[in-house]
Amino acid sequence: LNPLDGIEVAVTRIEPGSDASVKSWLSDQCIDLTDAIAAYTINGAFVNHEDKDVGSIEVGKCADLIVLDKNLFAIAPSKIHTAKVLCTYLAGKEVFKTSRYAYGDLTPEK
């Protein structure tokens, strides 16, 4: 499962990659991007009783995070699924980095 797809559906209530003419399903249930991201981060950690250790970027917590090539708040909600993971950190240690990012060919959009 790609969390970015789930976030996009939560915000748009439309299947990622759908034609622009597709009508939103249960549009009254759309949530904003901040709430959708929280559902996949701090709220998920809370449900698993791990919110004291993970789920947000804070001093003393595990630094489990990703860097995306796009700022999700600066793109159209229908494009969230197109964001790519540039690198991944678990407990503050880099465990994945795209080769393009590693060689400086790709930098995150501002």
CSV table of N, CA, C and O in Angstrom, one decimal:
chain,number,residue,atom,x,y,z
A,1,LEU,N,0.8,-1.2,0.0
A,1,LEU,CA,0.0,0.0,0.0
A,1,LEU,C,0.9,1.2,0.0
A,1,LEU,O,1.8,1.3,0.8
A,2,ASN,N,0.5,2.2,-0.8
A,2,ASN,CA,1.3,3.4,-0.9
A,2,ASN,C,0.5,4.5,-0.1
A,2,ASN,O,-0.6,4.9,-0.4
A,3,PRO,N,1.1,4.9,1.0
A,3,PRO,CA,0.4,5.9,1.9
A,3,PRO,C,0.0,7.2,1.1
A,3,PRO,O,-0.9,7.9,1.4
A,4,LEU,N,0.8,7.6,0.1
A,4,LEU,CA,0.5,8.8,-0.7
A,4,LEU,C,-0.8,8.6,-1.4
A,4,LEU,O,-1.6,9.6,-1.6
A,5,ASP,N,-1.1,7.4,-1.9
A,5,ASP,CA,-2.4,7.2,-2.5
A,5,ASP,C,-3.5,7.4,-1.5
A,5,ASP,O,-4.5,8.0,-1.8
A,6,GLY,N,-3.3,6.8,-0.3
A,6,GLY,CA,-4.3,6.9,0.7
A,6,GLY,C,-4.6,8.4,1.1
A,6,GLY,O,-5.7,8.8,1.4
A,7,ILE,N,-3.5,9.1,1.2
A,7,ILE,CA,-3.6,10.5,1.6
A,7,ILE,C,-4.4,11.3,0.5
A,7,ILE,O,-5.3,12.1,0.8
A,8,GLU,N,-4.0,11.0,-0.8
A,8,GLU,CA,-4.7,11.7,-1.8
A,8,GLU,C,-6.2,11.4,-1.8
A,8,GLU,O,-7.1,12.3,-2.0
A,9,VAL,N,-6.6,10.1,-1.6
A,9,VAL,CA,-8.0,9.7,-1.6
A,9,VAL,C,-8.7,10.4,-0.4
A,9,VAL,O,-9.8,10.8,-0.5
A,10,ALA,N,-8.0,10.5,0.7
A,10,ALA,CA,-8.7,11.1,1.9
A,10,ALA,C,-9.0,12.6,1.6
A,10,ALA,O,-10.0,13.1,2.1
A,11,VAL,N,-8.1,13.2,0.8
A,11,VAL,CA,-8.3,14.6,0.6
A,11,VAL,C,-9.2,14.9,-0.6
A,11,VAL,O,-10.0,15.8,-0.6
A,12,THR,N,-9.2,14.0,-1.6
A,12,THR,CA,-10.0,14.3,-2.8
A,12,THR,C,-11.2,13.4,-2.9
A,12,THR,O,-12.2,13.8,-3.6
A,13,ARG,N,-11.2,12.2,-2.3
A,13,ARG,CA,-12.3,11.2,-2.4
A,13,ARG,C,-12.4,10.8,-3.9
A,13,ARG,O,-13.5,10.4,-4.4
A,14,ILE,N,-11.3,10.7,-4.6
A,14,ILE,CA,-11.2,10.3,-6.0
A,14,ILE,C,-10.0,9.4,-6.1
A,14,ILE,O,-8.9,9.6,-5.5
A,15,GLU,N,-10.1,8.3,-6.9
A,15,GLU,CA,-9.0,7.4,-7.1
A,15,GLU,C,-7.8,8.1,-7.7
A,15,GLU,O,-8.0,8.8,-8.7
A,16,PRO,N,-6.6,7.9,-7.2
A,16,PRO,CA,-5.4,8.6,-7.7
A,16,PRO,C,-5.3,8.3,-9.2
A,16,PRO,O,-5.5,7.1,-9.7
A,17,GLY,N,-4.9,9.3,-10.0
A,17,GLY,CA,-4.7,9.1,-11.4
A,17,GLY,C,-6.0,9.2,-12.2
A,17,GLY,O,-5.9,9.0,-13.5
A,18,SER,N,-7.1,9.4,-11.6
A,18,SER,CA,-8.4,9.5,-12.4
A,18,SER,C,-8.4,10.7,-13.3
A,18,SER,O,-7.8,11.7,-13.0
A,19,ASP,N,-9.3,10.6,-14.3
A,19,ASP,CA,-9.5,11.7,-15.2
A,19,ASP,C,-10.1,12.9,-14.4
A,19,ASP,O,-10.8,12.7,-13.4
A,20,ALA,N,-9.8,14.1,-14.8
A,20,ALA,CA,-10.2,15.3,-14.1
A,20,ALA,C,-11.7,15.4,-14.0
A,20,ALA,O,-12.3,16.1,-13.2
A,21,SER,N,-12.4,14.7,-14.9
A,21,SER,CA,-13.9,14.9,-15.0
A,21,SER,C,-14.6,13.9,-14.0
A,21,SER,O,-15.8,14.0,-13.8
A,22,VAL,N,-13.8,13.0,-13.3
A,22,VAL,CA,-14.4,12.1,-12.4
A,22,VAL,C,-15.0,12.8,-11.2
A,22,VAL,O,-14.3,13.7,-10.6
A,23,LYS,N,-16.2,12.5,-10.8
A,23,LYS,CA,-16.8,13.2,-9.7
A,23,LYS,C,-16.4,12.5,-8.4
A,23,LYS,O,-16.2,11.3,-8.3
A,24,SER,N,-16.1,13.3,-7.4
A,24,SER,CA,-15.7,12.9,-6.1
A,24,SER,C,-16.8,12.0,-5.4
A,24,SER,O,-17.9,12.2,-5.5
A,25,TRP,N,-16.3,10.9,-4.8
A,25,TRP,CA,-17.2,10.0,-4.1
A,25,TRP,C,-17.3,10.4,-2.6
A,25,TRP,O,-16.3,10.6,-2.0
A,26,LEU,N,-18.5,10.6,-2.2
A,26,LEU,CA,-18.7,11.1,-0.8
A,26,LEU,C,-17.9,12.3,-0.5
A,26,LEU,O,-17.1,12.3,0.5
A,27,SER,N,-18.0,13.3,-1.3
A,27,SER,CA,-17.1,14.5,-1.1
A,27,SER,C,-17.3,15.2,0.2
A,27,SER,O,-16.4,15.9,0.6
A,28,ASP,N,-18.4,15.0,0.9
A,28,ASP,CA,-18.6,15.6,2.2
A,28,ASP,C,-17.7,14.9,3.2
A,28,ASP,O,-17.6,15.4,4.4
A,29,GLN,N,-17.0,13.9,2.9
A,29,GLN,CA,-16.1,13.2,3.8
A,29,GLN,C,-14.6,13.5,3.5
A,29,GLN,O,-13.7,12.9,4.2
A,30,CYS,N,-14.4,14.5,2.6
A,30,CYS,CA,-13.0,14.9,2.4
A,30,CYS,C,-12.4,15.5,3.7
A,30,CYS,O,-13.1,16.2,4.4
A,31,ILE,N,-11.1,15.3,3.9
A,31,ILE,CA,-10.4,15.9,5.0
A,31,ILE,C,-9.3,16.7,4.4
A,31,ILE,O,-8.9,16.5,3.3
A,32,ASP,N,-8.8,17.6,5.2
A,32,ASP,CA,-7.7,18.5,4.7
A,32,ASP,C,-6.4,17.7,4.8
A,32,ASP,O,-6.2,16.7,5.5
A,33,LEU,N,-5.4,18.2,4.1
A,33,LEU,CA,-4.1,17.5,3.9
A,33,LEU,C,-3.4,17.3,5.3
A,33,LEU,O,-2.8,16.3,5.5
A,34,THR,N,-3.5,18.3,6.1
A,34,THR,CA,-2.8,18.2,7.4
A,34,THR,C,-3.4,17.0,8.2
A,34,THR,O,-2.7,16.2,8.8
A,35,ASP,N,-4.7,16.9,8.2
A,35,ASP,CA,-5.4,15.8,8.9
A,35,ASP,C,-5.0,14.4,8.3
A,35,ASP,O,-4.9,13.4,9.0
A,36,ALA,N,-5.0,14.4,7.0
A,36,ALA,CA,-4.6,13.2,6.3
A,36,ALA,C,-3.2,12.7,6.6
A,36,ALA,O,-3.0,11.5,6.9
A,37,ILE,N,-2.3,13.6,6.6
A,37,ILE,CA,-0.9,13.3,7.0
A,37,ILE,C,-0.8,12.8,8.4
A,37,ILE,O,-0.2,11.8,8.8
A,38,ALA,N,-1.6,13.5,9.3
A,38,ALA,CA,-1.6,13.1,10.7
A,38,ALA,C,-2.1,11.7,10.9
A,38,ALA,O,-1.7,10.9,11.7
A,39,ALA,N,-3.1,11.3,10.1
A,39,ALA,CA,-3.7,10.0,10.1
A,39,ALA,C,-2.7,8.9,9.9
A,39,ALA,O,-2.7,7.8,10.4
A,40,TYR,N,-1.7,9.2,9.0
A,40,TYR,CA,-0.7,8.3,8.6
A,40,TYR,C,0.6,8.4,9.5
A,40,TYR,O,1.5,7.5,9.4
A,41,THR,N,0.6,9.3,10.4
A,41,THR,CA,1.8,9.5,11.2
A,41,THR,C,1.5,9.5,12.7
A,41,THR,O,1.4,8.4,13.3
A,42,ILE,N,1.2,10.6,13.3
A,42,ILE,CA,1.0,10.7,14.7
A,42,ILE,C,-0.2,9.9,15.2
A,42,ILE,O,-0.2,9.2,16.2
A,43,ASN,N,-1.3,9.9,14.4
A,43,ASN,CA,-2.5,9.2,14.8
A,43,ASN,C,-2.3,7.7,14.7
A,43,ASN,O,-2.8,6.9,15.5
A,44,GLY,N,-1.6,7.2,13.7
A,44,GLY,CA,-1.2,5.8,13.6
A,44,GLY,C,-0.4,5.4,14.8
A,44,GLY,O,-0.5,4.3,15.3
A,45,ALA,N,0.6,6.2,15.1
A,45,ALA,CA,1.4,5.9,16.3
A,45,ALA,C,0.6,5.9,17.6
A,45,ALA,O,0.8,5.0,18.4
A,46,PHE,N,-0.4,6.8,17.7
A,46,PHE,CA,-1.2,6.8,18.9
A,46,PHE,C,-2.0,5.5,19.0
A,46,PHE,O,-2.1,4.9,20.1
A,47,VAL,N,-2.6,5.1,17.9
A,47,VAL,CA,-3.4,3.9,17.9
A,47,VAL,C,-2.6,2.7,18.3
A,47,VAL,O,-3.1,1.7,19.0
A,48,ASN,N,-1.3,2.7,18.0
A,48,ASN,CA,-0.4,1.6,18.3
A,48,ASN,C,0.3,1.8,19.7
A,48,ASN,O,1.2,1.0,20.0
A,49,HIS,N,-0.1,2.8,20.4
A,49,HIS,CA,0.5,3.1,21.7
A,49,HIS,C,2.0,3.4,21.6
A,49,HIS,O,2.8,3.0,22.5
A,50,GLU,N,2.4,4.0,20.5
A,50,GLU,CA,3.8,4.3,20.2
A,50,GLU,C,4.1,5.8,20.0
A,50,GLU,O,5.1,6.2,19.6
A,51,ASP,N,3.1,6.6,20.3
A,51,ASP,CA,3.2,8.1,20.0
A,51,ASP,C,4.2,8.8,20.9
A,51,ASP,O,4.6,9.9,20.6
A,52,LYS,N,4.7,8.2,22.0
A,52,LYS,CA,5.7,8.8,22.7
A,52,LYS,C,7.1,8.6,22.1
A,52,LYS,O,8.1,9.3,22.4
A,53,ASP,N,7.2,7.6,21.1
A,53,ASP,CA,8.4,7.3,20.5
A,53,ASP,C,8.5,7.6,19.0
A,53,ASP,O,9.6,7.9,18.5
A,54,VAL,N,7.4,7.6,18.3
A,54,VAL,CA,7.3,7.8,16.9
A,54,VAL,C,6.1,8.6,16.5
A,54,VAL,O,5.3,8.9,17.3
A,55,GLY,N,6.0,8.9,15.2
A,55,GLY,CA,4.8,9.5,14.7
A,55,GLY,C,4.9,11.0,14.5
A,55,GLY,O,4.0,11.6,13.8
A,56,SER,N,5.9,11.7,15.0
A,56,SER,CA,6.1,13.1,14.8
A,56,SER,C,7.6,13.4,14.9
A,56,SER,O,8.4,12.6,15.5
A,57,ILE,N,8.1,14.5,14.4
A,57,ILE,CA,9.5,14.8,14.5
A,57,ILE,C,9.6,15.7,15.7
A,57,ILE,O,9.2,16.9,15.7
A,58,GLU,N,10.2,15.1,16.8
A,58,GLU,CA,10.4,15.8,18.0
A,58,GLU,C,11.7,15.3,18.7
A,58,GLU,O,12.1,14.2,18.5
A,59,VAL,N,12.3,16.2,19.5
A,59,VAL,CA,13.5,15.8,20.2
A,59,VAL,C,13.1,14.6,21.1
A,59,VAL,O,12.1,14.6,21.8
A,60,GLY,N,13.9,13.6,21.1
A,60,GLY,CA,13.7,12.4,21.9
A,60,GLY,C,13.0,11.3,21.2
A,60,GLY,O,12.9,10.1,21.7
A,61,LYS,N,12.4,11.5,20.1
A,61,LYS,CA,11.7,10.5,19.3
A,61,LYS,C,12.6,9.9,18.3
A,61,LYS,O,13.5,10.5,17.8
A,62,CYS,N,12.2,8.7,17.8
A,62,CYS,CA,13.0,8.1,16.7
A,62,CYS,C,12.8,8.9,15.5
A,62,CYS,O,11.7,9.4,15.2
A,63,ALA,N,13.8,9.1,14.8
A,63,ALA,CA,13.7,9.9,13.5
A,63,ALA,C,13.4,9.0,12.4
A,63,ALA,O,14.2,8.6,11.6
A,64,ASP,N,12.1,8.5,12.3
A,64,ASP,CA,11.6,7.7,11.2
A,64,ASP,C,10.9,8.7,10.3
A,64,ASP,O,9.8,9.2,10.6
A,65,LEU,N,11.5,8.9,9.1
A,65,LEU,CA,10.9,9.9,8.2
A,65,LEU,C,11.3,9.6,6.8
A,65,LEU,O,12.3,8.9,6.5
A,66,ILE,N,10.6,10.3,5.9
A,66,ILE,CA,11.0,10.2,4.4
A,66,ILE,C,11.1,11.7,3.9
A,66,ILE,O,10.6,12.6,4.5
A,67,VAL,N,11.9,11.8,2.8
A,67,VAL,CA,12.0,13.1,2.1
A,67,VAL,C,11.4,12.8,0.8
A,67,VAL,O,11.7,11.9,0.1
A,68,LEU,N,10.4,13.7,0.4
A,68,LEU,CA,9.7,13.6,-0.9
A,68,LEU,C,10.3,14.6,-1.9
A,68,LEU,O,10.9,15.6,-1.5
A,69,ASP,N,10.1,14.3,-3.1
A,69,ASP,CA,10.5,15.2,-4.2
A,69,ASP,C,9.6,16.4,-4.4
A,69,ASP,O,9.9,17.3,-5.1
A,70,LYS,N,8.4,16.4,-3.7
A,70,LYS,CA,7.4,17.5,-3.9
A,70,LYS,C,6.9,17.9,-2.5
A,70,LYS,O,6.8,17.1,-1.6
A,71,ASN,N,6.6,19.2,-2.4
A,71,ASN,CA,6.0,19.7,-1.2
A,71,ASN,C,4.5,19.4,-1.4
A,71,ASN,O,3.8,20.0,-2.2
A,72,LEU,N,3.9,18.5,-0.6
A,72,LEU,CA,2.5,18.1,-0.8
A,72,LEU,C,1.5,19.3,-0.6
A,72,LEU,O,0.4,19.3,-1.2
A,73,PHE,N,2.0,20.3,0.1
A,73,PHE,CA,1.1,21.5,0.4
A,73,PHE,C,1.2,22.5,-0.8
A,73,PHE,O,0.4,23.4,-0.8
A,74,ALA,N,2.1,22.3,-1.7
A,74,ALA,CA,2.3,23.2,-2.8
A,74,ALA,C,1.8,22.6,-4.2
A,74,ALA,O,1.9,23.3,-5.2
A,75,ILE,N,1.3,21.4,-4.2
A,75,ILE,CA,0.8,20.8,-5.4
A,75,ILE,C,-0.6,20.6,-5.3
A,75,ILE,O,-1.2,20.6,-4.2
A,76,ALA,N,-1.3,20.4,-6.5
A,76,ALA,CA,-2.7,20.1,-6.5
A,76,ALA,C,-2.9,18.7,-5.8
A,76,ALA,O,-2.1,17.8,-5.9
A,77,PRO,N,-4.0,18.7,-5.0
A,77,PRO,CA,-4.3,17.4,-4.2
A,77,PRO,C,-4.3,16.2,-5.2
A,77,PRO,O,-4.0,15.1,-4.8
A,78,SER,N,-4.8,16.4,-6.4
A,78,SER,CA,-4.9,15.3,-7.3
A,78,SER,C,-3.5,14.8,-7.8
A,78,SER,O,-3.4,13.8,-8.5
A,79,LYS,N,-2.4,15.4,-7.4
A,79,LYS,CA,-1.1,15.1,-7.8
A,79,LYS,C,-0.3,14.5,-6.7
A,79,LYS,O,0.9,14.1,-6.9
A,80,ILE,N,-0.9,14.3,-5.5
A,80,ILE,CA,-0.1,13.8,-4.4
A,80,ILE,C,0.5,12.4,-4.7
A,80,ILE,O,1.6,12.1,-4.3
A,81,HIS,N,-0.3,11.6,-5.4
A,81,HIS,CA,0.2,10.3,-5.7
A,81,HIS,C,1.5,10.3,-6.6
A,81,HIS,O,2.2,9.3,-6.7
A,82,THR,N,1.8,11.4,-7.2
A,82,THR,CA,3.0,11.5,-8.1
A,82,THR,C,4.3,11.8,-7.3
A,82,THR,O,5.4,11.7,-7.9
A,83,ALA,N,4.2,12.1,-6.1
A,83,ALA,CA,5.4,12.4,-5.3
A,83,ALA,C,6.2,11.1,-5.1
A,83,ALA,O,5.7,10.0,-5.0
A,84,LYS,N,7.5,11.3,-5.2
A,84,LYS,CA,8.4,10.2,-5.1
A,84,LYS,C,9.3,10.3,-3.8
A,84,LYS,O,9.7,11.4,-3.4
A,85,VAL,N,9.6,9.2,-3.2
A,85,VAL,CA,10.4,9.2,-2.0
A,85,VAL,C,11.9,9.3,-2.5
A,85,VAL,O,12.3,8.5,-3.3
A,86,LEU,N,12.6,10.3,-1.9
A,86,LEU,CA,14.0,10.5,-2.3
A,86,LEU,C,14.9,9.7,-1.3
A,86,LEU,O,15.9,9.2,-1.7
A,87,CYS,N,14.5,9.8,0.0
A,87,CYS,CA,15.3,9.0,0.9
A,87,CYS,C,14.4,8.7,2.1
A,87,CYS,O,13.4,9.3,2.4
A,88,THR,N,14.8,7.7,2.9
A,88,THR,CA,14.1,7.2,4.0
A,88,THR,C,15.1,7.0,5.2
A,88,THR,O,16.2,6.6,5.0
A,89,TYR,N,14.6,7.5,6.4
A,89,TYR,CA,15.4,7.4,7.6
A,89,TYR,C,14.6,6.6,8.6
A,89,TYR,O,13.4,6.8,8.8
A,90,LEU,N,15.3,5.6,9.3
A,90,LEU,CA,14.7,4.9,10.4
A,90,LEU,C,15.7,5.1,11.6
A,90,LEU,O,16.9,4.8,11.5
A,91,ALA,N,15.1,5.5,12.7
A,91,ALA,CA,15.9,5.8,13.9
A,91,ALA,C,17.0,6.7,13.6
A,91,ALA,O,18.1,6.6,14.1
A,92,GLY,N,16.8,7.7,12.6
A,92,GLY,CA,17.8,8.7,12.3
A,92,GLY,C,18.9,8.2,11.3
A,92,GLY,O,19.7,9.0,10.9
A,93,LYS,N,18.8,6.9,10.9
A,93,LYS,CA,19.8,6.4,10.0
A,93,LYS,C,19.2,6.2,8.6
A,93,LYS,O,18.1,5.7,8.5
A,94,GLU,N,20.0,6.7,7.7
A,94,GLU,CA,19.5,6.6,6.3
A,94,GLU,C,19.5,5.1,5.8
A,94,GLU,O,20.5,4.5,6.0
A,95,VAL,N,18.3,4.7,5.4
A,95,VAL,CA,18.2,3.3,4.9
A,95,VAL,C,17.9,3.2,3.5
A,95,VAL,O,17.9,2.1,2.9
A,96,PHE,N,17.5,4.3,2.8
A,96,PHE,CA,17.3,4.3,1.4
A,96,PHE,C,17.5,5.7,0.9
A,96,PHE,O,17.2,6.7,1.5
A,97,LYS,N,18.1,5.7,-0.3
A,97,LYS,CA,18.3,7.0,-1.0
A,97,LYS,C,18.3,6.6,-2.5
A,97,LYS,O,19.0,5.7,-3.0
A,98,THR,N,17.5,7.4,-3.3
A,98,THR,CA,17.5,7.1,-4.7
A,98,THR,C,18.9,7.5,-5.3
A,98,THR,O,19.5,8.4,-4.8
A,99,SER,N,19.3,6.8,-6.3
A,99,SER,CA,20.6,7.1,-6.8
A,99,SER,C,20.7,8.5,-7.4
A,99,SER,O,21.7,9.2,-7.3
A,100,ARG,N,19.6,9.0,-8.0
A,100,ARG,CA,19.5,10.3,-8.5
A,100,ARG,C,19.7,11.3,-7.4
A,100,ARG,O,20.4,12.4,-7.6
A,101,TYR,N,19.1,11.1,-6.3
A,101,TYR,CA,19.3,12.0,-5.1
A,101,TYR,C,20.7,11.9,-4.6
A,101,TYR,O,21.3,12.9,-4.2
A,102,ALA,N,21.2,10.7,-4.5
A,102,ALA,CA,22.5,10.5,-4.0
A,102,ALA,C,23.6,11.3,-4.7
A,102,ALA,O,24.6,11.7,-4.2
A,103,TYR,N,23.4,11.4,-6.0
A,103,TYR,CA,24.4,12.1,-6.8
A,103,TYR,C,24.0,13.6,-7.1
A,103,TYR,O,24.7,14.2,-7.9
A,104,GLY,N,23.0,14.1,-6.4
A,104,GLY,CA,22.7,15.5,-6.5
A,104,GLY,C,21.9,15.9,-7.8
A,104,GLY,O,21.8,17.1,-8.0
A,105,ASP,N,21.5,14.9,-8.5
A,105,ASP,CA,20.7,15.2,-9.7
A,105,ASP,C,19.3,15.6,-9.5
A,105,ASP,O,18.6,16.1,-10.3
A,106,LEU,N,18.8,15.3,-8.3
A,106,LEU,CA,17.4,15.5,-7.9
A,106,LEU,C,17.3,16.1,-6.6
A,106,LEU,O,17.9,15.6,-5.6
A,107,THR,N,16.7,17.3,-6.5
A,107,THR,CA,16.5,17.9,-5.2
A,107,THR,C,15.0,18.1,-5.0
A,107,THR,O,14.3,18.3,-5.9
A,108,PRO,N,14.6,18.2,-3.7
A,108,PRO,CA,13.2,18.4,-3.5
A,108,PRO,C,12.7,19.7,-4.0
A,108,PRO,O,13.5,20.7,-4.0
A,109,GLU,N,11.5,19.7,-4.4
A,109,GLU,CA,10.8,21.0,-4.8
A,109,GLU,C,10.5,21.8,-3.6
A,109,GLU,O,10.2,21.2,-2.6
A,110,LYS,N,10.6,23.1,-3.7
A,110,LYS,CA,10.3,23.9,-2.5
A,110,LYS,C,8.8,24.2,-2.4
A,110,LYS,O,8.1,24.2,-3.3
